[in-house]
Amino acid sequence: MADTANAATAAATAAATAAPSYKQLKEDFVSNLSGGSVAEIAQVCAVAPVVAMLWSALQARQSFFAPYTAEAFVVDFLLNVGALLLSVTLYSRAPLLLNILLLTAAVAICLVPAVAPSARKKKPQLPPNAQSKASSAPLGALSTKPFLTHYRGNMMVVTCICILAVDFRLFPRRFAKVETWGTSLMDMGVGSFVFSAGVVASRPVLKERAEGRATPLATRLVQSLRHSLPLIALGLVRLLSVKGLDYAEHVTEYGVHWNFFFTLAFLPPSVALFRSALKVVPSYAGLAILLGVLYQVLLESTDLKAYILAGPRTDLISMNREGIFSFWGYLAIFLAGQDAGMYVLPRNLKARGFAGLASSKRTALLLTLSAWSLLWTALYLGCTDYAYGGGLTVSRRLANLPYVLWVVAFNSALLLAFALVDALLFPAFYRAQDARAEKEAYDAATSRVLRAYNRNGLAVFLLANLLTGLVNMTVRTLDVGRMATMGILGGYMAVVTGVAVGLDMYDVTIKL
């Protein structure tokens, strides 16, 4: 009997030893993935501008979100957060159907007679601090356009959803980050975050040009370090928490110690240095293409690609080679985003090459966005086409040239889609003659939820990361069913959105 008991105990011990730990299961869950098709990713991402059209139809035709009541907030949340959550979970197999349903609702609202001006709800009064800012002063050289707020806000919402949803089985594996070669929704999300940051980073450059001054390199570097130091601190906090809590991590994503915060941190000083190259290369787009091409040449003509993908991890650089070398691809994306900001942010855009066609600010903007979208798309297709082009494959892990061009082309097309919604349903913004009229038009044309996400984007992203860690430490996400997953994700996004909107209501801006 004793021998039998000992044998049973030994067998149980051996089985327990052989069984992988839950941490290992989670790491395996996000490893060795091959992604999905570019067409499917486009269908999922199209939900955002289609929702923008539905929201804009409700506001432009029915003044549904003015004043901004509790009912309006609930609908705002369901549209701009709930629909995006559905697109990556319950409707992940049928994103085109979700787009059709949302577009049908938008068209139906547009066909319903608009609310008469006398019957419309009273416009909300601007808070006192906003009234002083939104005076009848002349318009400046730059403007914050509603479509840009919607674009950046939607990008932040999808990012916050995916960083937690990826840990649940309901989230399709083809949407998670690819191991080495291929495309996925989260691969696009990382690049979009960088591109979006580049768009708004062009604002100081445009202000300098409008004022006819130039900032010395040393001053630019000091200013960039002020933006970098908080991000480095966040990167160190994430590194220590991941290692200290024995949190599941995917080493081939960025390396042993590197993380996305470090990538973001090194972008501002690098861009400050690259601005000096504008004396030789005439545009940020040119710098982006040049940098991407040079990096791709190094990958193809040297042992760099093999080193990044299969080299031994023997020192600090080799341990973090994915993060260090992919940085150059992300820098190219950031520079391309800055170039987009150079024609998205100015109030009066001169549409070069479209003389006689651009009869208004709206037309000039749409023509310019269309031209750049077509150009970036053509470059991407030429780089990846196996029959007539370069035949290269996208790799987020390398952040190679095809990845750079894919991200930039995709985001340029998204900007165009959001701009079209603005131009069709909120033309008053582009006709504003003074700062007060523009402020009122902007408030009427922007979702309060998306404006809140855009206002404190990095702080909201940090909160989402903290909540993601909390959920993963308290819930065995791999064992959660469909409805429970939706409940957790819905509650999580409600908390993130509530904090973002609360900060916006109290006029709080957290600069990191």
Short mmCIF file of N, CA and C in Angstrom, two decimals, residues 206-369:
data_model
loop_
_atom_site.label_atom_id
_atom_site.label_comp_id
_atom_site.label_asym_id
_atom_site.label_seq_id
_atom_site.Cartn_x
_atom_site.Cartn_y
_atom_site.Cartn_z
N LEU A 206 5.32 74.79 -36.57
CA LEU A 206 4.47 75.70 -37.32
C LEU A 206 4.39 77.07 -36.64
N LYS A 207 4.34 77.08 -35.31
CA LYS A 207 4.31 78.36 -34.59
C LYS A 207 5.59 79.14 -34.84
N GLU A 208 6.73 78.46 -34.82
CA GLU A 208 8.00 79.13 -35.09
C GLU A 208 8.01 79.74 -36.48
N ARG A 209 7.54 78.99 -37.46
CA ARG A 209 7.53 79.49 -38.82
C ARG A 209 6.57 80.65 -38.96
N ALA A 210 5.43 80.60 -38.28
CA ALA A 210 4.47 81.70 -38.36
C ALA A 210 5.03 82.97 -37.74
N GLU A 211 5.86 82.83 -36.70
CA GLU A 211 6.46 83.98 -36.02
C GLU A 211 7.78 84.40 -36.64
N GLY A 212 8.25 83.65 -37.65
CA GLY A 212 9.48 83.99 -38.34
C GLY A 212 10.74 83.85 -37.51
N ARG A 213 10.74 82.86 -36.61
CA ARG A 213 11.93 82.65 -35.78
C ARG A 213 12.37 81.19 -35.86
N ALA A 214 13.60 80.93 -35.41
CA ALA A 214 14.15 79.58 -35.40
C ALA A 214 14.78 79.30 -34.05
N THR A 215 14.47 78.15 -33.48
CA THR A 215 15.00 77.78 -32.17
C THR A 215 16.35 77.07 -32.34
N PRO A 216 17.39 77.50 -31.63
CA PRO A 216 18.70 76.84 -31.74
C PRO A 216 18.62 75.37 -31.34
N LEU A 217 19.55 74.57 -31.87
CA LEU A 217 19.56 73.14 -31.61
C LEU A 217 19.65 72.83 -30.12
N ALA A 218 20.51 73.53 -29.39
CA ALA A 218 20.67 73.27 -27.96
C ALA A 218 19.36 73.49 -27.21
N THR A 219 18.65 74.54 -27.57
CA THR A 219 17.36 74.82 -26.92
C THR A 219 16.35 73.73 -27.26
N ARG A 220 16.36 73.30 -28.52
CA ARG A 220 15.43 72.23 -28.92
C ARG A 220 15.70 70.95 -28.14
N LEU A 221 16.96 70.63 -27.94
CA LEU A 221 17.31 69.42 -27.21
C LEU A 221 16.86 69.50 -25.75
N VAL A 222 17.07 70.65 -25.12
CA VAL A 222 16.64 70.83 -23.73
C VAL A 222 15.13 70.69 -23.63
N GLN A 223 14.40 71.33 -24.55
CA GLN A 223 12.94 71.24 -24.54
C GLN A 223 12.47 69.80 -24.76
N SER A 224 13.16 69.08 -25.64
CA SER A 224 12.75 67.70 -25.91
C SER A 224 12.99 66.80 -24.71
N LEU A 225 14.05 67.09 -23.95
CA LEU A 225 14.34 66.27 -22.77
C LEU A 225 13.26 66.44 -21.70
N ARG A 226 12.65 67.61 -21.66
CA ARG A 226 11.55 67.81 -20.71
C ARG A 226 10.38 66.87 -21.00
N HIS A 227 10.19 66.55 -22.28
CA HIS A 227 9.15 65.59 -22.65
C HIS A 227 9.62 64.15 -22.44
N SER A 228 10.91 63.92 -22.60
CA SER A 228 11.44 62.56 -22.55
C SER A 228 11.58 62.01 -21.14
N LEU A 229 11.99 62.86 -20.19
CA LEU A 229 12.28 62.37 -18.85
C LEU A 229 11.08 61.70 -18.17
N PRO A 230 9.86 62.27 -18.24
CA PRO A 230 8.73 61.56 -17.64
C PRO A 230 8.47 60.21 -18.30
N LEU A 231 8.68 60.12 -19.62
CA LEU A 231 8.48 58.85 -20.31
C LEU A 231 9.54 57.82 -19.91
N ILE A 232 10.77 58.27 -19.73
CA ILE A 232 11.82 57.37 -19.25
C ILE A 232 11.46 56.85 -17.86
N ALA A 233 10.94 57.75 -17.01
CA ALA A 233 10.53 57.34 -15.66
C ALA A 233 9.41 56.29 -15.73
N LEU A 234 8.44 56.52 -16.62
CA LEU A 234 7.35 55.54 -16.78
C LEU A 234 7.89 54.21 -17.30
N GLY A 235 8.85 54.27 -18.21
CA GLY A 235 9.46 53.05 -18.73
C GLY A 235 10.17 52.27 -17.64
N LEU A 236 10.88 52.98 -16.75
CA LEU A 236 11.57 52.32 -15.65
C LEU A 236 10.58 51.71 -14.65
N VAL A 237 9.50 52.45 -14.37
CA VAL A 237 8.48 51.92 -13.47
C VAL A 237 7.86 50.65 -14.04
N ARG A 238 7.56 50.66 -15.34
CA ARG A 238 7.00 49.46 -15.97
C ARG A 238 8.00 48.31 -15.92
N LEU A 239 9.27 48.59 -16.21
CA LEU A 239 10.29 47.55 -16.19
C LEU A 239 10.39 46.92 -14.80
N LEU A 240 10.47 47.75 -13.75
CA LEU A 240 10.62 47.24 -12.39
C LEU A 240 9.39 46.48 -11.94
N SER A 241 8.21 46.97 -12.33
CA SER A 241 6.98 46.29 -11.92
C SER A 241 6.82 44.95 -12.61
N VAL A 242 7.16 44.88 -13.89
CA VAL A 242 7.06 43.62 -14.64
C VAL A 242 8.02 42.58 -14.06
N LYS A 243 9.26 43.00 -13.80
CA LYS A 243 10.24 42.06 -13.26
C LYS A 243 9.93 41.71 -11.81
N GLY A 244 9.52 42.72 -11.03
CA GLY A 244 9.27 42.48 -9.61
C GLY A 244 8.05 41.63 -9.33
N LEU A 245 7.00 41.78 -10.16
CA LEU A 245 5.76 41.04 -9.95
C LEU A 245 5.72 39.74 -10.75
N ASP A 246 6.81 39.42 -11.44
CA ASP A 246 6.89 38.21 -12.26
C ASP A 246 5.74 38.17 -13.27
N TYR A 247 5.48 39.33 -13.88
CA TYR A 247 4.38 39.50 -14.82
C TYR A 247 4.75 38.86 -16.16
N ALA A 248 3.77 38.27 -16.84
CA ALA A 248 4.03 37.65 -18.15
C ALA A 248 4.52 38.71 -19.13
N GLU A 249 5.58 38.38 -19.89
CA GLU A 249 6.13 39.33 -20.85
C GLU A 249 6.55 38.60 -22.12
N HIS A 250 6.54 39.34 -23.22
CA HIS A 250 6.86 38.79 -24.53
C HIS A 250 8.20 39.39 -24.95
N VAL A 251 9.29 38.67 -24.71
CA VAL A 251 10.63 39.22 -24.86
C VAL A 251 10.92 39.66 -26.29
N THR A 252 10.44 38.91 -27.29
CA THR A 252 10.76 39.25 -28.69
C THR A 252 10.00 40.47 -29.19
N GLU A 253 9.16 41.06 -28.35
CA GLU A 253 8.44 42.27 -28.77
C GLU A 253 9.37 43.47 -28.79
N TYR A 254 10.05 43.74 -27.66
CA TYR A 254 10.99 44.86 -27.59
C TYR A 254 12.34 44.45 -27.03
N GLY A 255 12.42 43.31 -26.37
CA GLY A 255 13.65 42.88 -25.74
C GLY A 255 13.43 42.57 -24.27
N VAL A 256 14.52 42.35 -23.56
CA VAL A 256 14.44 41.94 -22.16
C VAL A 256 14.05 43.11 -21.26
N HIS A 257 14.62 44.29 -21.49
CA HIS A 257 14.38 45.44 -20.61
C HIS A 257 13.60 46.57 -21.29
N TRP A 258 13.67 46.64 -22.60
CA TRP A 258 13.04 47.74 -23.34
C TRP A 258 11.53 47.60 -23.30
N ASN A 259 10.82 48.74 -23.36
CA ASN A 259 9.36 48.73 -23.54
C ASN A 259 8.95 49.96 -24.35
N PHE A 260 7.67 50.06 -24.66
CA PHE A 260 7.18 51.10 -25.57
C PHE A 260 7.42 52.51 -25.03
N PHE A 261 7.42 52.65 -23.69
CA PHE A 261 7.66 53.98 -23.12
C PHE A 261 9.06 54.48 -23.46
N PHE A 262 10.03 53.59 -23.50
CA PHE A 262 11.39 53.99 -23.88
C PHE A 262 11.44 54.44 -25.35
N THR A 263 10.72 53.72 -26.20
CA THR A 263 10.64 54.14 -27.61
C THR A 263 10.07 55.55 -27.73
N LEU A 264 8.97 55.81 -27.01
CA LEU A 264 8.36 57.14 -27.03
C LEU A 264 9.31 58.19 -26.47
N ALA A 265 10.08 57.81 -25.44
CA ALA A 265 10.95 58.78 -24.77
C ALA A 265 12.08 59.27 -25.66
N PHE A 266 12.60 58.41 -26.51
CA PHE A 266 13.75 58.80 -27.33
C PHE A 266 13.34 59.47 -28.65
N LEU A 267 12.05 59.56 -28.92
CA LEU A 267 11.60 60.22 -30.15
C LEU A 267 11.84 61.73 -30.13
N PRO A 268 11.44 62.49 -29.07
CA PRO A 268 11.61 63.95 -29.12
C PRO A 268 13.04 64.41 -29.34
N PRO A 269 14.06 63.91 -28.59
CA PRO A 269 15.42 64.39 -28.87
C PRO A 269 15.93 63.98 -30.24
N SER A 270 15.52 62.83 -30.73
CA SER A 270 15.94 62.40 -32.07
C SER A 270 15.37 63.32 -33.13
N VAL A 271 14.10 63.69 -32.96
CA VAL A 271 13.46 64.60 -33.93
C VAL A 271 14.11 65.98 -33.86
N ALA A 272 14.47 66.42 -32.65
CA ALA A 272 15.16 67.71 -32.51
C ALA A 272 16.47 67.72 -33.30
N LEU A 273 17.17 66.60 -33.29
CA LEU A 273 18.40 66.51 -34.08
C LEU A 273 18.11 66.47 -35.57
N PHE A 274 17.09 65.71 -35.95
CA PHE A 274 16.79 65.54 -37.37
C PHE A 274 16.25 66.83 -38.00
N ARG A 275 15.75 67.77 -37.19
CA ARG A 275 15.26 69.03 -37.77
C ARG A 275 16.35 69.78 -38.49
N SER A 276 17.58 69.59 -38.06
CA SER A 276 18.70 70.26 -38.73
C SER A 276 18.88 69.76 -40.15
N ALA A 277 18.43 68.52 -40.41
CA ALA A 277 18.56 67.94 -41.75
C ALA A 277 17.57 68.54 -42.74
N LEU A 278 16.60 69.33 -42.25
CA LEU A 278 15.63 69.96 -43.16
C LEU A 278 16.31 70.98 -44.08
N LYS A 279 17.54 71.39 -43.72
CA LYS A 279 18.26 72.30 -44.60
C LYS A 279 18.69 71.58 -45.88
N VAL A 280 18.78 70.25 -45.80
CA VAL A 280 19.20 69.45 -46.96
C VAL A 280 18.00 68.75 -47.59
N VAL A 281 17.17 68.10 -46.75
CA VAL A 281 15.95 67.42 -47.22
C VAL A 281 14.79 68.36 -46.96
N PRO A 282 13.98 68.68 -47.97
CA PRO A 282 13.01 69.78 -47.84
C PRO A 282 11.79 69.51 -46.97
N SER A 283 11.52 68.27 -46.58
CA SER A 283 10.29 68.02 -45.82
C SER A 283 10.49 66.86 -44.86
N TYR A 284 9.59 66.79 -43.85
CA TYR A 284 9.62 65.67 -42.91
C TYR A 284 9.29 64.36 -43.62
N ALA A 285 8.42 64.41 -44.61
CA ALA A 285 8.09 63.20 -45.38
C ALA A 285 9.34 62.68 -46.08
N GLY A 286 10.13 63.58 -46.65
CA GLY A 286 11.37 63.18 -47.30
C GLY A 286 12.34 62.54 -46.31
N LEU A 287 12.43 63.13 -45.10
CA LEU A 287 13.28 62.55 -44.06
C LEU A 287 12.80 61.15 -43.67
N ALA A 288 11.48 61.00 -43.55
CA ALA A 288 10.91 59.70 -43.17
C ALA A 288 11.24 58.64 -44.20
N ILE A 289 11.05 58.97 -45.46
CA ILE A 289 11.32 58.01 -46.54
C ILE A 289 12.81 57.67 -46.59
N LEU A 290 13.65 58.71 -46.48
CA LEU A 290 15.10 58.49 -46.52
C LEU A 290 15.55 57.59 -45.37
N LEU A 291 15.07 57.87 -44.18
CA LEU A 291 15.45 57.07 -43.02
C LEU A 291 14.95 55.63 -43.17
N GLY A 292 13.70 55.46 -43.62
CA GLY A 292 13.15 54.13 -43.81
C GLY A 292 13.90 53.33 -44.84
N VAL A 293 14.27 53.97 -45.94
CA VAL A 293 15.00 53.28 -47.01
C VAL A 293 16.40 52.89 -46.55
N LEU A 294 17.09 53.81 -45.87
CA LEU A 294 18.44 53.50 -45.39
C LEU A 294 18.42 52.35 -44.39
N TYR A 295 17.45 52.35 -43.50
CA TYR A 295 17.32 51.26 -42.52
C TYR A 295 17.03 49.94 -43.21
N GLN A 296 16.16 49.97 -44.24
CA GLN A 296 15.84 48.75 -44.98
C GLN A 296 17.06 48.23 -45.73
N VAL A 297 17.85 49.13 -46.30
CA VAL A 297 19.08 48.72 -47.00
C VAL A 297 20.03 48.01 -46.04
N LEU A 298 20.16 48.55 -44.82
CA LEU A 298 21.01 47.91 -43.83
C LEU A 298 20.48 46.52 -43.46
N LEU A 299 19.17 46.40 -43.34
CA LEU A 299 18.58 45.10 -43.01
C LEU A 299 18.87 44.07 -44.10
N GLU A 300 18.81 44.50 -45.36
CA GLU A 300 18.93 43.56 -46.47
C GLU A 300 20.37 43.30 -46.88
N SER A 301 21.26 44.27 -46.67
CA SER A 301 22.63 44.14 -47.19
C SER A 301 23.66 43.75 -46.14
N THR A 302 23.25 43.69 -44.89
CA THR A 302 24.16 43.30 -43.81
C THR A 302 23.55 42.16 -43.01
N ASP A 303 24.22 41.80 -41.93
CA ASP A 303 23.71 40.74 -41.05
C ASP A 303 22.77 41.29 -39.98
N LEU A 304 22.36 42.54 -40.11
CA LEU A 304 21.53 43.17 -39.08
C LEU A 304 20.21 42.43 -38.87
N LYS A 305 19.54 42.05 -39.96
CA LYS A 305 18.26 41.36 -39.84
C LYS A 305 18.41 40.05 -39.06
N ALA A 306 19.41 39.27 -39.41
CA ALA A 306 19.64 37.99 -38.72
C ALA A 306 20.00 38.22 -37.25
N TYR A 307 20.76 39.29 -36.99
CA TYR A 307 21.14 39.60 -35.61
C TYR A 307 19.90 39.94 -34.78
N ILE A 308 19.00 40.77 -35.34
CA ILE A 308 17.80 41.17 -34.59
C ILE A 308 16.89 39.97 -34.34
N LEU A 309 16.73 39.13 -35.34
CA LEU A 309 15.76 38.03 -35.24
C LEU A 309 16.29 36.80 -34.52
N ALA A 310 17.58 36.55 -34.61
CA ALA A 310 18.08 35.27 -34.08
C ALA A 310 19.39 35.37 -33.32
N GLY A 311 19.89 36.56 -33.10
CA GLY A 311 21.18 36.69 -32.41
C GLY A 311 21.10 36.31 -30.95
N PRO A 312 22.23 35.91 -30.36
CA PRO A 312 22.25 35.57 -28.93
C PRO A 312 22.11 36.83 -28.07
N ARG A 313 21.56 36.66 -26.89
CA ARG A 313 21.38 37.79 -25.96
C ARG A 313 22.49 37.71 -24.91
N THR A 314 23.61 38.36 -25.21
CA THR A 314 24.79 38.25 -24.35
C THR A 314 25.14 39.54 -23.61
N ASP A 315 24.63 40.68 -24.07
CA ASP A 315 24.92 41.95 -23.40
C ASP A 315 23.68 42.83 -23.45
N LEU A 316 23.80 44.04 -22.92
CA LEU A 316 22.63 44.91 -22.79
C LEU A 316 22.02 45.24 -24.15
N ILE A 317 22.87 45.49 -25.15
CA ILE A 317 22.35 45.84 -26.49
C ILE A 317 21.67 44.64 -27.13
N SER A 318 22.32 43.49 -27.10
CA SER A 318 21.71 42.31 -27.73
C SER A 318 20.45 41.86 -27.00
N MET A 319 20.39 42.10 -25.70
CA MET A 319 19.19 41.73 -24.94
C MET A 319 17.99 42.60 -25.33
N ASN A 320 18.26 43.79 -25.85
CA ASN A 320 17.18 44.74 -26.18
C ASN A 320 17.24 45.15 -27.65
N ARG A 321 17.75 44.26 -28.50
CA ARG A 321 17.99 44.63 -29.89
C ARG A 321 16.71 44.96 -30.64
N GLU A 322 15.59 44.28 -30.33
CA GLU A 322 14.34 44.60 -31.03
C GLU A 322 13.91 46.05 -30.78
N GLY A 323 13.97 46.47 -29.51
CA GLY A 323 13.57 47.84 -29.20
C GLY A 323 14.53 48.87 -29.75
N ILE A 324 15.83 48.59 -29.68
CA ILE A 324 16.84 49.55 -30.14
C ILE A 324 16.77 49.77 -31.64
N PHE A 325 16.70 48.70 -32.42
CA PHE A 325 16.76 48.85 -33.87
C PHE A 325 15.40 49.18 -34.49
N SER A 326 14.31 48.69 -33.88
CA SER A 326 12.99 49.06 -34.40
C SER A 326 12.70 50.54 -34.18
N PHE A 327 13.43 51.15 -33.24
CA PHE A 327 13.26 52.58 -32.97
C PHE A 327 13.40 53.41 -34.24
N TRP A 328 14.31 53.01 -35.15
CA TRP A 328 14.53 53.81 -36.34
C TRP A 328 13.32 53.77 -37.26
N GLY A 329 12.61 52.66 -37.28
CA GLY A 329 11.36 52.61 -38.05
C GLY A 329 10.29 53.48 -37.43
N TYR A 330 10.20 53.44 -36.09
CA TYR A 330 9.21 54.28 -35.41
C TYR A 330 9.55 55.76 -35.57
N LEU A 331 10.83 56.09 -35.60
CA LEU A 331 11.22 57.48 -35.84
C LEU A 331 10.77 57.93 -37.22
N ALA A 332 10.90 57.05 -38.22
CA ALA A 332 10.42 57.39 -39.57
C ALA A 332 8.92 57.61 -39.57
N ILE A 333 8.17 56.79 -38.82
CA ILE A 333 6.72 56.97 -38.71
C ILE A 333 6.40 58.31 -38.05
N PHE A 334 7.12 58.64 -36.99
CA PHE A 334 6.91 59.90 -36.28
C PHE A 334 7.16 61.09 -37.20
N LEU A 335 8.23 61.02 -37.99
CA LEU A 335 8.54 62.11 -38.93
C LEU A 335 7.46 62.25 -39.99
N ALA A 336 6.93 61.12 -40.47
CA ALA A 336 5.83 61.17 -41.43
C ALA A 336 4.59 61.78 -40.80
N GLY A 337 4.36 61.47 -39.52
CA GLY A 337 3.25 62.09 -38.80
C GLY A 337 3.43 63.59 -38.67
N GLN A 338 4.66 64.02 -38.41
CA GLN A 338 4.93 65.46 -38.36
C GLN A 338 4.64 66.13 -39.69
N ASP A 339 4.98 65.45 -40.78
CA ASP A 339 4.69 66.01 -42.09
C ASP A 339 3.19 66.16 -42.30
N ALA A 340 2.42 65.18 -41.84
CA ALA A 340 0.96 65.28 -41.93
C ALA A 340 0.46 66.47 -41.12
N GLY A 341 1.05 66.67 -39.94
CA GLY A 341 0.65 67.81 -39.11
C GLY A 341 0.91 69.14 -39.78
N MET A 342 1.91 69.20 -40.66
CA MET A 342 2.25 70.45 -41.34
C MET A 342 1.15 70.91 -42.28
N TYR A 343 0.29 69.98 -42.75
CA TYR A 343 -0.83 70.41 -43.59
C TYR A 343 -2.20 70.18 -42.94
N VAL A 344 -2.23 69.50 -41.79
CA VAL A 344 -3.50 69.29 -41.09
C VAL A 344 -3.78 70.41 -40.10
N LEU A 345 -2.74 70.92 -39.44
CA LEU A 345 -2.93 71.91 -38.39
C LEU A 345 -3.10 73.35 -38.86
N PRO A 346 -2.46 73.79 -39.95
CA PRO A 346 -2.64 75.19 -40.37
C PRO A 346 -4.09 75.52 -40.67
N ARG A 347 -4.48 76.74 -40.31
CA ARG A 347 -5.87 77.15 -40.54
C ARG A 347 -6.13 77.40 -42.03
N ASN A 348 -5.22 78.06 -42.68
CA ASN A 348 -5.37 78.36 -44.10
C ASN A 348 -4.31 77.59 -44.88
N LEU A 349 -4.71 76.48 -45.43
CA LEU A 349 -3.77 75.62 -46.15
C LEU A 349 -3.71 76.00 -47.62
N LYS A 350 -2.49 76.12 -48.12
CA LYS A 350 -2.30 76.34 -49.54
C LYS A 350 -2.08 74.99 -50.22
N ALA A 351 -3.05 74.58 -51.01
CA ALA A 351 -2.99 73.27 -51.65
C ALA A 351 -2.13 73.36 -52.90
N ARG A 352 -0.84 73.13 -52.71
CA ARG A 352 0.08 73.22 -53.84
C ARG A 352 -0.24 72.16 -54.90
N GLY A 353 -0.23 72.59 -56.14
CA GLY A 353 -0.51 71.65 -57.22
C GLY A 353 -1.98 71.55 -57.56
N PHE A 354 -2.84 72.28 -56.79
CA PHE A 354 -4.27 72.20 -57.05
C PHE A 354 -4.84 73.59 -57.34
N ALA A 355 -4.04 74.42 -57.97
CA ALA A 355 -4.49 75.78 -58.30
C ALA A 355 -5.76 75.73 -59.14
N GLY A 356 -6.74 76.49 -58.70
CA GLY A 356 -8.02 76.53 -59.42
C GLY A 356 -9.02 75.51 -58.92
N LEU A 357 -8.55 74.49 -58.21
CA LEU A 357 -9.47 73.47 -57.69
C LEU A 357 -9.83 73.73 -56.24
N ALA A 358 -8.87 74.22 -55.45
CA ALA A 358 -9.10 74.44 -54.02
C ALA A 358 -9.75 75.80 -53.81
N SER A 359 -11.07 75.85 -53.89
CA SER A 359 -11.80 77.11 -53.76
C SER A 359 -12.09 77.46 -52.31
N SER A 360 -11.83 76.57 -51.37
CA SER A 360 -12.08 76.83 -49.95
C SER A 360 -11.07 76.08 -49.11
N LYS A 361 -11.06 76.41 -47.79
CA LYS A 361 -10.15 75.74 -46.87
C LYS A 361 -10.46 74.24 -46.81
N ARG A 362 -11.76 73.91 -46.81
CA ARG A 362 -12.14 72.50 -46.77
C ARG A 362 -11.63 71.75 -47.99
N THR A 363 -11.83 72.34 -49.15
CA THR A 363 -11.41 71.67 -50.39
C THR A 363 -9.90 71.50 -50.43
N ALA A 364 -9.17 72.53 -50.02
CA ALA A 364 -7.70 72.44 -50.01
C ALA A 364 -7.24 71.32 -49.09
N LEU A 365 -7.86 71.22 -47.91
CA LEU A 365 -7.48 70.18 -46.96
C LEU A 365 -7.78 68.79 -47.52
N LEU A 366 -8.96 68.60 -48.08
CA LEU A 366 -9.36 67.29 -48.60
C LEU A 366 -8.50 66.87 -49.78
N LEU A 367 -8.19 67.82 -50.65
CA LEU A 367 -7.33 67.49 -51.80
C LEU A 367 -5.92 67.11 -51.35
N THR A 368 -5.40 67.84 -50.38
CA THR A 368 -4.06 67.53 -49.89
C THR A 368 -4.02 66.17 -49.20
N LEU A 369 -5.01 65.90 -48.35
CA LEU A 369 -5.07 64.60 -47.68
C LEU A 369 -5.22 63.46 -48.68
#
